[in-house]
PDB file of C-alpha atoms in Angstrom:
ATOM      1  CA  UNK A1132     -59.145  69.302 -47.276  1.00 81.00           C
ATOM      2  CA  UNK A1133     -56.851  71.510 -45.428  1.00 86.00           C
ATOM      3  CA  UNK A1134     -53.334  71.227 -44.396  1.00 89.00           C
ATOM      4  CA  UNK A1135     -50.972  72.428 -42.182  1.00 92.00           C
ATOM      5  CA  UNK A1136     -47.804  73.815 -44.618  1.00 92.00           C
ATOM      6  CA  UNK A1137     -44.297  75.238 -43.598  1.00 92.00           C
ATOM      7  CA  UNK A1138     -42.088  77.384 -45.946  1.00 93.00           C
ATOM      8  CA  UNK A1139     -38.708  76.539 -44.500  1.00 89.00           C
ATOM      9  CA  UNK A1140     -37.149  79.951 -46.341  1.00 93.00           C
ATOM     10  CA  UNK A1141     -39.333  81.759 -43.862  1.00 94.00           C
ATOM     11  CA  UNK A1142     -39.086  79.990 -41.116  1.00 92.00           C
ATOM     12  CA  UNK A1143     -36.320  81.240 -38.517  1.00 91.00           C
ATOM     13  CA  UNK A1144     -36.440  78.732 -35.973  1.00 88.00           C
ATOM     14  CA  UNK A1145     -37.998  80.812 -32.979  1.00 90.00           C
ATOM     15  CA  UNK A1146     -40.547  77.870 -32.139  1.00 88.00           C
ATOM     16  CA  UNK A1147     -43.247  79.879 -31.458  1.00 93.00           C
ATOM     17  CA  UNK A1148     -45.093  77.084 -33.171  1.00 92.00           C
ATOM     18  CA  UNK A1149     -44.360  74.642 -30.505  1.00 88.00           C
ATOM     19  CA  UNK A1150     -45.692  77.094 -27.412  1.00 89.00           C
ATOM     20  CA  UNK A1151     -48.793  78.265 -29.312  1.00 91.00           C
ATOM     21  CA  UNK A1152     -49.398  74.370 -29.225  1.00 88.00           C
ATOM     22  CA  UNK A1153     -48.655  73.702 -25.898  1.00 86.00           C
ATOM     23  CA  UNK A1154     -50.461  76.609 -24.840  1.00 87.00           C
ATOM     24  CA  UNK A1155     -53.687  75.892 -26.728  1.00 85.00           C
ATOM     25  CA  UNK A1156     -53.709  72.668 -25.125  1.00 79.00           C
ATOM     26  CA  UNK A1157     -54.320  73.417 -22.104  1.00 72.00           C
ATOM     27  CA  UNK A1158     -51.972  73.523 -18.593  1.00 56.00           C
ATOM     28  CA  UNK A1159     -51.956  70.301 -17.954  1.00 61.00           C
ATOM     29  CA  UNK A1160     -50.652  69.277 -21.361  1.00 58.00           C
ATOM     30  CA  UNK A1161     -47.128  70.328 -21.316  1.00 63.00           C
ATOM     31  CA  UNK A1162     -45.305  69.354 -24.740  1.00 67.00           C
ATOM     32  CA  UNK A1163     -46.076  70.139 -27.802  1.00 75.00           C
ATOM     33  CA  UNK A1164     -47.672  67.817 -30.448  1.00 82.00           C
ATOM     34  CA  UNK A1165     -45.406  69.340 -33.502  1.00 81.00           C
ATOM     35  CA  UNK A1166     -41.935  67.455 -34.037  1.00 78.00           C
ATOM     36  CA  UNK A1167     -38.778  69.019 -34.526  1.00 76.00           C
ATOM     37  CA  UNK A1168     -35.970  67.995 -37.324  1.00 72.00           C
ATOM     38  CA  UNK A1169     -32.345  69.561 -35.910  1.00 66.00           C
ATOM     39  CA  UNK A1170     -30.274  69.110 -38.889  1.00 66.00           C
ATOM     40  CA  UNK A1171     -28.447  72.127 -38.379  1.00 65.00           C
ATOM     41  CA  UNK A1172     -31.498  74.504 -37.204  1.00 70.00           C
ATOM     42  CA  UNK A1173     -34.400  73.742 -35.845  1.00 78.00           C
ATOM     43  CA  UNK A1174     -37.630  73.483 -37.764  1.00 77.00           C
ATOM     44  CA  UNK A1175     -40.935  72.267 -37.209  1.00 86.00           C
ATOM     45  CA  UNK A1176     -42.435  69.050 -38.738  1.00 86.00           C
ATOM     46  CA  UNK A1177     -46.197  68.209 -38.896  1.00 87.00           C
ATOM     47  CA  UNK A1178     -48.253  65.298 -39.044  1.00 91.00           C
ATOM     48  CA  UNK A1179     -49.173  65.195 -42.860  1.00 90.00           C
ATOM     49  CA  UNK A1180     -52.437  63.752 -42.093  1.00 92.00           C
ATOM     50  CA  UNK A1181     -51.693  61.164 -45.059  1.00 92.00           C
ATOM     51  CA  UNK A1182     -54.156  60.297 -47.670  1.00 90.00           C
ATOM     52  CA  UNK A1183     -53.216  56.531 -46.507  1.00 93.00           C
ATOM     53  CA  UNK A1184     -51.629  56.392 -43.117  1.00 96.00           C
ATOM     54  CA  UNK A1185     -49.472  53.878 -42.473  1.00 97.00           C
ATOM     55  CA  UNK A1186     -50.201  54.991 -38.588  1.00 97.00           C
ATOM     56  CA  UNK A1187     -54.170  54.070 -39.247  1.00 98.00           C
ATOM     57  CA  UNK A1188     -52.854  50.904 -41.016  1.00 97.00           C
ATOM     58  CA  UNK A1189     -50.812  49.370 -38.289  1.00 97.00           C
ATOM     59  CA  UNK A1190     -52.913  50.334 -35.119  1.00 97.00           C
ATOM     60  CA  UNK A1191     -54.669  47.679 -34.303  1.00 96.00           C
ATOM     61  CA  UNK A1192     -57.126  48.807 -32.141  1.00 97.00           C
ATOM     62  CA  UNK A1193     -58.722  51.560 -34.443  1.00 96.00           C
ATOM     63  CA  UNK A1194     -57.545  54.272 -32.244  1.00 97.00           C
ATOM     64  CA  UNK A1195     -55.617  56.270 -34.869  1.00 97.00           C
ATOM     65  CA  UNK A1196     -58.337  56.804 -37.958  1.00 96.00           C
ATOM     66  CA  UNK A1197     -58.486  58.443 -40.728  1.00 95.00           C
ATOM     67  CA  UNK A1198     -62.099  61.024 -40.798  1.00 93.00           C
ATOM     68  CA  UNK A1199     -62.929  60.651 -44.461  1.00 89.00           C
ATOM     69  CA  UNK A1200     -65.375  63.680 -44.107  1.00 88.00           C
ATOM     70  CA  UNK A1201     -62.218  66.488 -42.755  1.00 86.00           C
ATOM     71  CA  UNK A1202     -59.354  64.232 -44.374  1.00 89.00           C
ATOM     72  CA  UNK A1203     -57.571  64.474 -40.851  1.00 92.00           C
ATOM     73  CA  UNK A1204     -55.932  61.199 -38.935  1.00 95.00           C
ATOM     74  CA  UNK A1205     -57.817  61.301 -36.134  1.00 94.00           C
ATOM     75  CA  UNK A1206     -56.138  59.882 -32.542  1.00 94.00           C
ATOM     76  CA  UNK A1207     -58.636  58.171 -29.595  1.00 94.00           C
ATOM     77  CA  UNK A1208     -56.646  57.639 -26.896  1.00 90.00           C
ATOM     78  CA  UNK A1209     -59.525  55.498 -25.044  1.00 94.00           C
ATOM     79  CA  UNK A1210     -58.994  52.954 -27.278  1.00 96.00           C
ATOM     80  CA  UNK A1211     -55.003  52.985 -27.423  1.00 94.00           C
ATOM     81  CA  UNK A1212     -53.119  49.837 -26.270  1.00 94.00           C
ATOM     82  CA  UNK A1213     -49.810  51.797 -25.457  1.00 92.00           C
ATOM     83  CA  UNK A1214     -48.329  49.698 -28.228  1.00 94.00           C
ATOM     84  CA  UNK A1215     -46.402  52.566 -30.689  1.00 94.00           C
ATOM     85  CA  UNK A1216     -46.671  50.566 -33.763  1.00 96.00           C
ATOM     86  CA  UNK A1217     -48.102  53.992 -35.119  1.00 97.00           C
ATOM     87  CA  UNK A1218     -45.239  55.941 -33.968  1.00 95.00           C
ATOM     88  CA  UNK A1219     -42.831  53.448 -35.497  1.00 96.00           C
ATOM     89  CA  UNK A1220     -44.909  52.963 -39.375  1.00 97.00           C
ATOM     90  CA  UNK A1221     -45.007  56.899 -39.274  1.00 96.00           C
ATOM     91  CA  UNK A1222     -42.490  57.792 -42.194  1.00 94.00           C
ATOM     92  CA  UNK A1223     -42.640  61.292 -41.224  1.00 91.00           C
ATOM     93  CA  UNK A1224     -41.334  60.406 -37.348  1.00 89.00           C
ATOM     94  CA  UNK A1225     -43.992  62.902 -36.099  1.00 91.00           C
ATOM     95  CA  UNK A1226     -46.012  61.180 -33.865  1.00 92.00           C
ATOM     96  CA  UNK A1227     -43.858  60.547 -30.098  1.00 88.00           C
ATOM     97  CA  UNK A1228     -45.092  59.247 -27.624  1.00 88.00           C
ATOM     98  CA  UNK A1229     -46.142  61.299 -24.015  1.00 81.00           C
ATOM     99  CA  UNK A1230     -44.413  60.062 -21.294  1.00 74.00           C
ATOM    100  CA  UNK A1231     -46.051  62.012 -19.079  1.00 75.00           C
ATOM    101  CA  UNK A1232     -50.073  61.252 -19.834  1.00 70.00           C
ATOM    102  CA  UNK A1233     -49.754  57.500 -19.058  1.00 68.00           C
ATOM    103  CA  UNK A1234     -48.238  56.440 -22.256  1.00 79.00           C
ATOM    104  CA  UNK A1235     -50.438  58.003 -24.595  1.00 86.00           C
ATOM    105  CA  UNK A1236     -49.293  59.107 -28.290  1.00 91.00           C
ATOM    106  CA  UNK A1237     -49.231  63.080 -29.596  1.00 89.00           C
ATOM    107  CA  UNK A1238     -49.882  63.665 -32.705  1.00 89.00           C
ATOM    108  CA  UNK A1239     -51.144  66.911 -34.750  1.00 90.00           C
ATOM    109  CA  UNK A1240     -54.964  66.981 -34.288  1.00 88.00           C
ATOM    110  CA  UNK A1241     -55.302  70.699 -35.970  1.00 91.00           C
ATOM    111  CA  UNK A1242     -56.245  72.419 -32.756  1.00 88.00           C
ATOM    112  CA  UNK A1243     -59.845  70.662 -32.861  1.00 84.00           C
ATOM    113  CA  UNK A1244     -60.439  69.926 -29.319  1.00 76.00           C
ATOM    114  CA  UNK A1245     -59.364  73.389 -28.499  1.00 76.00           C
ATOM    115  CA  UNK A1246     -61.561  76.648 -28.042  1.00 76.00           C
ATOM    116  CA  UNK A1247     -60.184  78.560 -30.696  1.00 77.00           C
ATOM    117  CA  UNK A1248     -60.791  75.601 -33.220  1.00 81.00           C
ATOM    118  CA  UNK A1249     -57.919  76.808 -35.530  1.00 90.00           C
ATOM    119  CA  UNK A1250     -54.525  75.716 -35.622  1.00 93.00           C
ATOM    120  CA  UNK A1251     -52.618  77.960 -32.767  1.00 93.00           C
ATOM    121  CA  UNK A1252     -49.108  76.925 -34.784  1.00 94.00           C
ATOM    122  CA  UNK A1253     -50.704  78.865 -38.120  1.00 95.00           C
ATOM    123  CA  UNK A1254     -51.733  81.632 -35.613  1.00 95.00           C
ATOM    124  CA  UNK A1255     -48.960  82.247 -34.121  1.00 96.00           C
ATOM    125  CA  UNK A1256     -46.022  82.516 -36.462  1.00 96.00           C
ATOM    126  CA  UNK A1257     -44.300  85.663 -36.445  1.00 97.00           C
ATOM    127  CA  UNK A1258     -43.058  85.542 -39.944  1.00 97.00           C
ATOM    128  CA  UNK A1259     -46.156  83.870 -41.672  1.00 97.00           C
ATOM    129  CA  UNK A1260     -44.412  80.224 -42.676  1.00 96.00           C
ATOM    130  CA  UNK A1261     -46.571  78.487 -41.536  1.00 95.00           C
ATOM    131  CA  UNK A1262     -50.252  78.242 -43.566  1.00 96.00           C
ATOM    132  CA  UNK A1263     -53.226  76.476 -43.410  1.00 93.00           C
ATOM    133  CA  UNK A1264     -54.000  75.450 -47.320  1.00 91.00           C
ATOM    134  CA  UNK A1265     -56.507  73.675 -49.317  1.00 88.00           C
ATOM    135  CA  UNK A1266     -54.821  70.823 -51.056  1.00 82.00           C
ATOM    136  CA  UNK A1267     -56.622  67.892 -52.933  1.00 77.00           C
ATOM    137  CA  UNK A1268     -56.723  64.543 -51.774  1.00 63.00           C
ATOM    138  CA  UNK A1269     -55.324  61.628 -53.539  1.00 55.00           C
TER     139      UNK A1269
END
């Protein structure tokens, strides 16, 4: 399965990452689903799409999944009850919830739903940290 990965000695901070994925998803959809850890520069974080998600575990509705076929955690927001306990069991702290979108949760969904089908984030990043790799599952 593949995986989004950063190399934080390349990475300078531009967030280019964060408006390729704002831009691949569309006008309407105006923040980005990639979080951001400050300590002292800024540097993306991404969802880790866990082997066992303790956001799949906790939502009790069986709108954040787990696809055993790609390996990705997999969000359905028509079955979301709005109530975060995936955003708060995250150990990562990268899913946040979009205040804007009637209370929905962003997360990471690897540029799927979008037309180029490939994530914009690897794309886009002017000094090549971030990657797209094959790593093996647990």
């Amino acid at each position: 399965m593949k995986r989004i990965k950063i190399d934080r000695k390349k990475c300078i901070g531009c967030l280019t990452c964060t408006t390729a994925c704002i831009v691949s998803h569309g006008s309407e959809d105006t923040r980005s689903r990639i979080a951001i850890n400050s300590e002292g520069r800024y540097s993306p974080i991404f969802c880790r799409h866990c082997d066992r998600p303790e956001c799949v575990y906790t939502c009790m509705t069986g709108a954040m999944r787990r696809d055993n076929e790609s390996g990705l955690v997999l969000y359905d927001k028509s079955r979301c009850a709005s109530c975060f306990m995936c955003i708060m069991a995250c150990p990562y702290g990268v899913l946040k919830m979009d205040h804007l979108n009637n209370r929905e949760v962003m997360k990471c969904d690897m540029c799927r739903e979008t037309e180029s089908g490939y994530p914009q984030c690897v794309a886009k990043c002017p000094m090549a940290a971030i990657t797209l790799e094959e790593v093996d599952e647990i």
